[in-house]
Tab-separated table of C-alpha atoms in Angstrom:
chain	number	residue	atom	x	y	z
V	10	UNK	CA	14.690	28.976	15.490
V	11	UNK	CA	14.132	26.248	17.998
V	12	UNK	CA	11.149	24.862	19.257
V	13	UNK	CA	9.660	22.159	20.817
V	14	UNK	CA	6.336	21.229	19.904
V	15	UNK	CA	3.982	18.814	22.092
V	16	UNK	CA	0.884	19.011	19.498
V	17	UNK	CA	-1.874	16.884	22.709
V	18	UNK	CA	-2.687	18.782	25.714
V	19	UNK	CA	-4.421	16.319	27.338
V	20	UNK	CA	-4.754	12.886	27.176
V	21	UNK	CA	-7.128	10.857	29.461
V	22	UNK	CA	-6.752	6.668	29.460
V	23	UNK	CA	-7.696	4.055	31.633
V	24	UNK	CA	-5.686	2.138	33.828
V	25	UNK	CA	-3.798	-0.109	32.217
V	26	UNK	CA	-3.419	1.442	29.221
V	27	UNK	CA	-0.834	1.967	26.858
V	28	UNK	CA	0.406	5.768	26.292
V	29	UNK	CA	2.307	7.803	23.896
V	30	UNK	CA	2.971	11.172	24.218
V	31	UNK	CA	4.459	13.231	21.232
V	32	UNK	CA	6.717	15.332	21.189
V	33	UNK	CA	8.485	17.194	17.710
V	34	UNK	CA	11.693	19.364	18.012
V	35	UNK	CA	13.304	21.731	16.080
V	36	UNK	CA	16.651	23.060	15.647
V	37	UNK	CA	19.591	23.462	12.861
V	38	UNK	CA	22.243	22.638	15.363
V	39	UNK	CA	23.440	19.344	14.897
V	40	UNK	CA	24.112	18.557	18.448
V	41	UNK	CA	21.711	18.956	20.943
V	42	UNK	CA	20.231	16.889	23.482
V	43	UNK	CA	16.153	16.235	24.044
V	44	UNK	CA	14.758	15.456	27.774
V	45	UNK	CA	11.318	14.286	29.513
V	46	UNK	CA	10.387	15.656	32.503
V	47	UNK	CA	7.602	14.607	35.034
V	48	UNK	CA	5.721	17.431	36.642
V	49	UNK	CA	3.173	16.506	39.721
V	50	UNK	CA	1.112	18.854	40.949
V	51	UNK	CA	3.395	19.512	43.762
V	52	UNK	CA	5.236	21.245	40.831
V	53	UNK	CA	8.523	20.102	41.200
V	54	UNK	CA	10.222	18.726	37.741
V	55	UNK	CA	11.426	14.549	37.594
V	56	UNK	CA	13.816	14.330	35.355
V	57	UNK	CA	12.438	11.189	33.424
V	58	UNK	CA	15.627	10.954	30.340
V	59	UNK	CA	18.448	12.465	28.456
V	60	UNK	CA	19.290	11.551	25.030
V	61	UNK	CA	21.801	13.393	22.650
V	62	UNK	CA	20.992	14.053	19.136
V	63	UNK	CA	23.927	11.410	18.331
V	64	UNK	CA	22.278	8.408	20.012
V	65	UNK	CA	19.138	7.328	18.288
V	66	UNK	CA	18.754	4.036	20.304
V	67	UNK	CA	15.325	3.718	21.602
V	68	UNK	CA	15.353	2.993	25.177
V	69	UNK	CA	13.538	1.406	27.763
V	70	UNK	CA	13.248	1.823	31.558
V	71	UNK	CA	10.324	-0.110	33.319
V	72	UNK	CA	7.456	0.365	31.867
V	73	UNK	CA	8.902	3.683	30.117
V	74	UNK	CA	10.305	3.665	26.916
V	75	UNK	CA	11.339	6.307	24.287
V	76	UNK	CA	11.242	6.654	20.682
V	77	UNK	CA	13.568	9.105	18.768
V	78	UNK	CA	13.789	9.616	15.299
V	79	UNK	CA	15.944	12.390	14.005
V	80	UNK	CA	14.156	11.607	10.655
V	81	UNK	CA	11.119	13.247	11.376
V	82	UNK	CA	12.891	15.403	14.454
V	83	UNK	CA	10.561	13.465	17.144
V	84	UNK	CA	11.044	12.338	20.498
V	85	UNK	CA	8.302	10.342	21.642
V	86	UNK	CA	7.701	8.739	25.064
V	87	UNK	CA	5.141	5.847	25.672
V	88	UNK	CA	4.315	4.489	28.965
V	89	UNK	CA	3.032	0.663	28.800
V	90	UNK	CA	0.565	-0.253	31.084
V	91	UNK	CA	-0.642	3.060	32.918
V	92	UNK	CA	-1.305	3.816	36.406
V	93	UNK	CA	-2.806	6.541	38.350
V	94	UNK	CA	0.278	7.834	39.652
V	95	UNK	CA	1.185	8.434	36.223
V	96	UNK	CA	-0.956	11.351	36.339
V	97	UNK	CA	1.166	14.189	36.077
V	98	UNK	CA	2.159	16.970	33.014
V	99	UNK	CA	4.906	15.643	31.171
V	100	UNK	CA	6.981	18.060	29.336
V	101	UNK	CA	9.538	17.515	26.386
V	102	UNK	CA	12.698	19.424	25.918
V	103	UNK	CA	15.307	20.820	23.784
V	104	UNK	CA	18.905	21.929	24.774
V	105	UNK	CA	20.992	23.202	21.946
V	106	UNK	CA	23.044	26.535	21.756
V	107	UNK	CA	21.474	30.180	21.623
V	108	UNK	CA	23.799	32.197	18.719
V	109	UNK	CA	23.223	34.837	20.553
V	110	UNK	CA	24.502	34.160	24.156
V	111	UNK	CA	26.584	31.291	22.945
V	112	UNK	CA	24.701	29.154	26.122
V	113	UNK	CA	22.977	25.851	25.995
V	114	UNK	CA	19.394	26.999	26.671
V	115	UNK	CA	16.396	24.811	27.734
V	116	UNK	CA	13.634	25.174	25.438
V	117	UNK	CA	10.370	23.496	26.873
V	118	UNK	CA	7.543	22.376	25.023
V	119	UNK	CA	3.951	23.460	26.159
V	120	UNK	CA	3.326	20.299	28.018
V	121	UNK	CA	0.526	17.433	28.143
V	122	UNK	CA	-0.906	16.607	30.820
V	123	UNK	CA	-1.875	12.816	31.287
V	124	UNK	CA	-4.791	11.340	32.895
V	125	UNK	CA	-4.978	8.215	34.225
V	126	UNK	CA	-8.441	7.126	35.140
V	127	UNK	CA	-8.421	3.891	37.554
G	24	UNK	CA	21.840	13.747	40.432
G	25	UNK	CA	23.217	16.893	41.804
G	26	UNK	CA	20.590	18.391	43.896
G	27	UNK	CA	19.416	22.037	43.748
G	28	UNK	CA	17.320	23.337	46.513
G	29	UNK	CA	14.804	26.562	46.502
G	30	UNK	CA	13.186	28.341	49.130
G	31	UNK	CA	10.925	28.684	50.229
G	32	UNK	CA	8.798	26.458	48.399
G	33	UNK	CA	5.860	28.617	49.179
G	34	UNK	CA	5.627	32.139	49.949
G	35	UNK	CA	2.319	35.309	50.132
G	36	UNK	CA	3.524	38.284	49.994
G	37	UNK	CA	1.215	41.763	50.276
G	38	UNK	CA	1.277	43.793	47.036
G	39	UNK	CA	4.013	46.447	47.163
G	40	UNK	CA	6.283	44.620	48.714
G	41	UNK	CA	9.444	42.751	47.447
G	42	UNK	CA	10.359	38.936	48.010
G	43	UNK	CA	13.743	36.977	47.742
G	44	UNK	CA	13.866	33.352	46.469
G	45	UNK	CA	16.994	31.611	46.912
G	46	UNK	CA	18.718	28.388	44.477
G	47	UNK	CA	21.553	26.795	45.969
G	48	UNK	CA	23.271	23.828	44.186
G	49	UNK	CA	24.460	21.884	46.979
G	50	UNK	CA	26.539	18.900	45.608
G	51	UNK	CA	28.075	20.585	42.749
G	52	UNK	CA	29.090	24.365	42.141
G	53	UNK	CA	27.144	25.741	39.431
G	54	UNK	CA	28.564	27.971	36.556
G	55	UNK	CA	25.260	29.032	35.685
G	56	UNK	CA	22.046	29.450	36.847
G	57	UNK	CA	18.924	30.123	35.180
G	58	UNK	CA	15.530	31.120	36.316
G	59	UNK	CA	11.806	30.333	35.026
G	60	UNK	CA	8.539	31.631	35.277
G	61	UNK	CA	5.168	29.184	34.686
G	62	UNK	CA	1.781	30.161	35.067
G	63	UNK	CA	-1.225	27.690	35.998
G	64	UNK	CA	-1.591	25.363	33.225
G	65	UNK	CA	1.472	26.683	30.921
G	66	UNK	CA	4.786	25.964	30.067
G	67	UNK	CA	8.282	26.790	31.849
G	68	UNK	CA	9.065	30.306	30.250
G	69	UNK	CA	13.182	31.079	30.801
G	70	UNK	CA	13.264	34.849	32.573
G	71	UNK	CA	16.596	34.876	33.071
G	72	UNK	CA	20.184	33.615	32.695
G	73	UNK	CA	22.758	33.989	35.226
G	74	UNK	CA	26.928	32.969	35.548
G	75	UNK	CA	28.805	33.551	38.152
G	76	UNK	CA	29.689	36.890	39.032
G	77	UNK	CA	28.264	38.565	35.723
G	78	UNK	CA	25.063	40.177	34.966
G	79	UNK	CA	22.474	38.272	34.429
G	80	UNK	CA	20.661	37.989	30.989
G	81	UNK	CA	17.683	38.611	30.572
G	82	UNK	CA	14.865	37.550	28.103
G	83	UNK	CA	13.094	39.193	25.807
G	84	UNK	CA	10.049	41.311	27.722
G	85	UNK	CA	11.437	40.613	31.554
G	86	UNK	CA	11.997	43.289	33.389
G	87	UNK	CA	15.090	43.468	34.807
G	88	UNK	CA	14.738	45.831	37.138
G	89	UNK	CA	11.447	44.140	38.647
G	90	UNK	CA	13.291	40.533	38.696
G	91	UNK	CA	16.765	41.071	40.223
G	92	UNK	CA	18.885	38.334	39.912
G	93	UNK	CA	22.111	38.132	41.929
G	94	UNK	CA	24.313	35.258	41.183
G	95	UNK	CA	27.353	35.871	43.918
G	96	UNK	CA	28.786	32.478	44.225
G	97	UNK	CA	29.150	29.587	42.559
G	98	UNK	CA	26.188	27.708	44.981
G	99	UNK	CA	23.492	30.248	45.395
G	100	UNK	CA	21.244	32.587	42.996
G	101	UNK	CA	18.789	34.273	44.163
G	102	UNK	CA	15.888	35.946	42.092
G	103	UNK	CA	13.848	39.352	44.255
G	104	UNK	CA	10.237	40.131	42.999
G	105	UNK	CA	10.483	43.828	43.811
G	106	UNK	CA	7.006	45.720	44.319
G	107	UNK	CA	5.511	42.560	43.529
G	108	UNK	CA	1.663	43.020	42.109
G	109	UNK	CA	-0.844	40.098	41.911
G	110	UNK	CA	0.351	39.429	38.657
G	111	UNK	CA	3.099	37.948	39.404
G	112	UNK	CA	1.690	35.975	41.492
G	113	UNK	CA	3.252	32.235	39.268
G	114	UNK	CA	5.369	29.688	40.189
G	115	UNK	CA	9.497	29.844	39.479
G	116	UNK	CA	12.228	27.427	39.439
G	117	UNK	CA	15.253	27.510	39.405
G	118	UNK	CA	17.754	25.424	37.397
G	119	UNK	CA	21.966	25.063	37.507
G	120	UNK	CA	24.191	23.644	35.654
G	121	UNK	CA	28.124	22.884	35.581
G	122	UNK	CA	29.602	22.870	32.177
G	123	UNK	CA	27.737	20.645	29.570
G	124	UNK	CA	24.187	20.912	28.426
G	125	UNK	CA	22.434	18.760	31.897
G	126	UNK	CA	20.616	21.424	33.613
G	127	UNK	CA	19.440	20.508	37.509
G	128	UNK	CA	16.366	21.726	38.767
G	129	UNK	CA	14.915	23.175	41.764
G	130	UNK	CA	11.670	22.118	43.758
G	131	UNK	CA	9.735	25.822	43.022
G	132	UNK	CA	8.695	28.225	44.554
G	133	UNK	CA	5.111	29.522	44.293
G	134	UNK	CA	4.366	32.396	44.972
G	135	UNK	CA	0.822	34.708	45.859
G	136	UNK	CA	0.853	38.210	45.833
G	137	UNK	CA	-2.189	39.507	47.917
């Protein structure tokens, strides 16, 4: 079965903050590829980052930066230094191949949505 | 990115009647399509999965003959809510995607059945 599991629905900081956001995948294929997206309330989905299950470098963009361990099947994403506009949900997400259809499938986790008070 | 764009990005319908969103990947032509459902406060749920000139596939517990998906070309999908009921009154998006795994996703569309 796959699943992605994003244990905190809500987290509320204060400006300024640091921020990490959990996320815990699973899946027996052994490629697949795990994704962050930015929701606003406007609803439309920002594709935050891509990483395939084959690259395990942690990466930074800004004041972004991810965490993924294949260890312990986690993908976490940590924004330094929060701001308001970081309010948003933030969803994780798995892509690996349904058995059944043969297709690459998104599977979405249930979301958290971040608070950012100023 | 390659951009996908839905419309409308809005849309009230009365109850009983049926309404058409379309998904058009406009930079790239998109081998398949897929369409989700997400209520206030929840996750994307996946309705539907569409290729090119095939039926779509459908989840388990959509109906598939009150979500009609119609995948035609290779740049539009479109998804009709027939005899739509307040219920599914939610917001959908769209996603395509050319070969690989990287999925591109629509704006929404969110719609009120009254």
């Amino acid at each position: 079965a796959q699943k992605v599991t994003q244990a905190q629905t809500e987290i509320s900081v204060v400006e300024k903050e640091d921020v990490t956001l959990d996320c815990v995948y699973e899946t027996r294929d052994t490629t697949y590829y795990l994704f962050w997206y930015k929701q606003p309330p406007s609803g439309e989905l920002v594709f935050l980052i891509r990483r395939n299950s084959f690259d395990e470098q942690n990466e930074i963009s800004g004041r972004y930066s991810w965490n993924f361990q294949k260890s312990t099947s986690s993908f976490n994403f940590t924004i330094t230094a929060s701001q308001v506009v970081d309010s948003a949900v933030y969803f994780c997400a798995l892509s690996a191949g349904d058995t059944t259809s043969g297709t690459y499938k998104y599977i979405f986790g249930t979301g958290t949505r971040l608070k950012v008070l100023a | 990115g390659a951009v996908v764009s839905q419309h409308p990005s809005r849309v009230i319908c009365k109850s009983g009647t049926s309404v058409k969103i379309e998904c058009r990947s406009l930079d790239f032509q998109a081998t398949t399509m897929f369409w989700y459902r997400q209520f206030p406060k929840q996750s994307l749920m996946l309705m539907a999965t569409s290729n090119e000139g095939s039926k779509a596939t459908y989840e388990q517990g959509v109906e598939k003959d009150k979500f009609l998906i119609n995948h035609a070309s290779l740049t539009l999908s479109t998804l009709t809510v027939t005899s739509a009921h307040p219920e599914d009154s939610s917001f959908y998006i769209c996603s395509a995607r050319v070969g690989g795994t990287e999925a591109f996703f629509g704006q929404g569309t969110r719609l009120t059945v009254v």
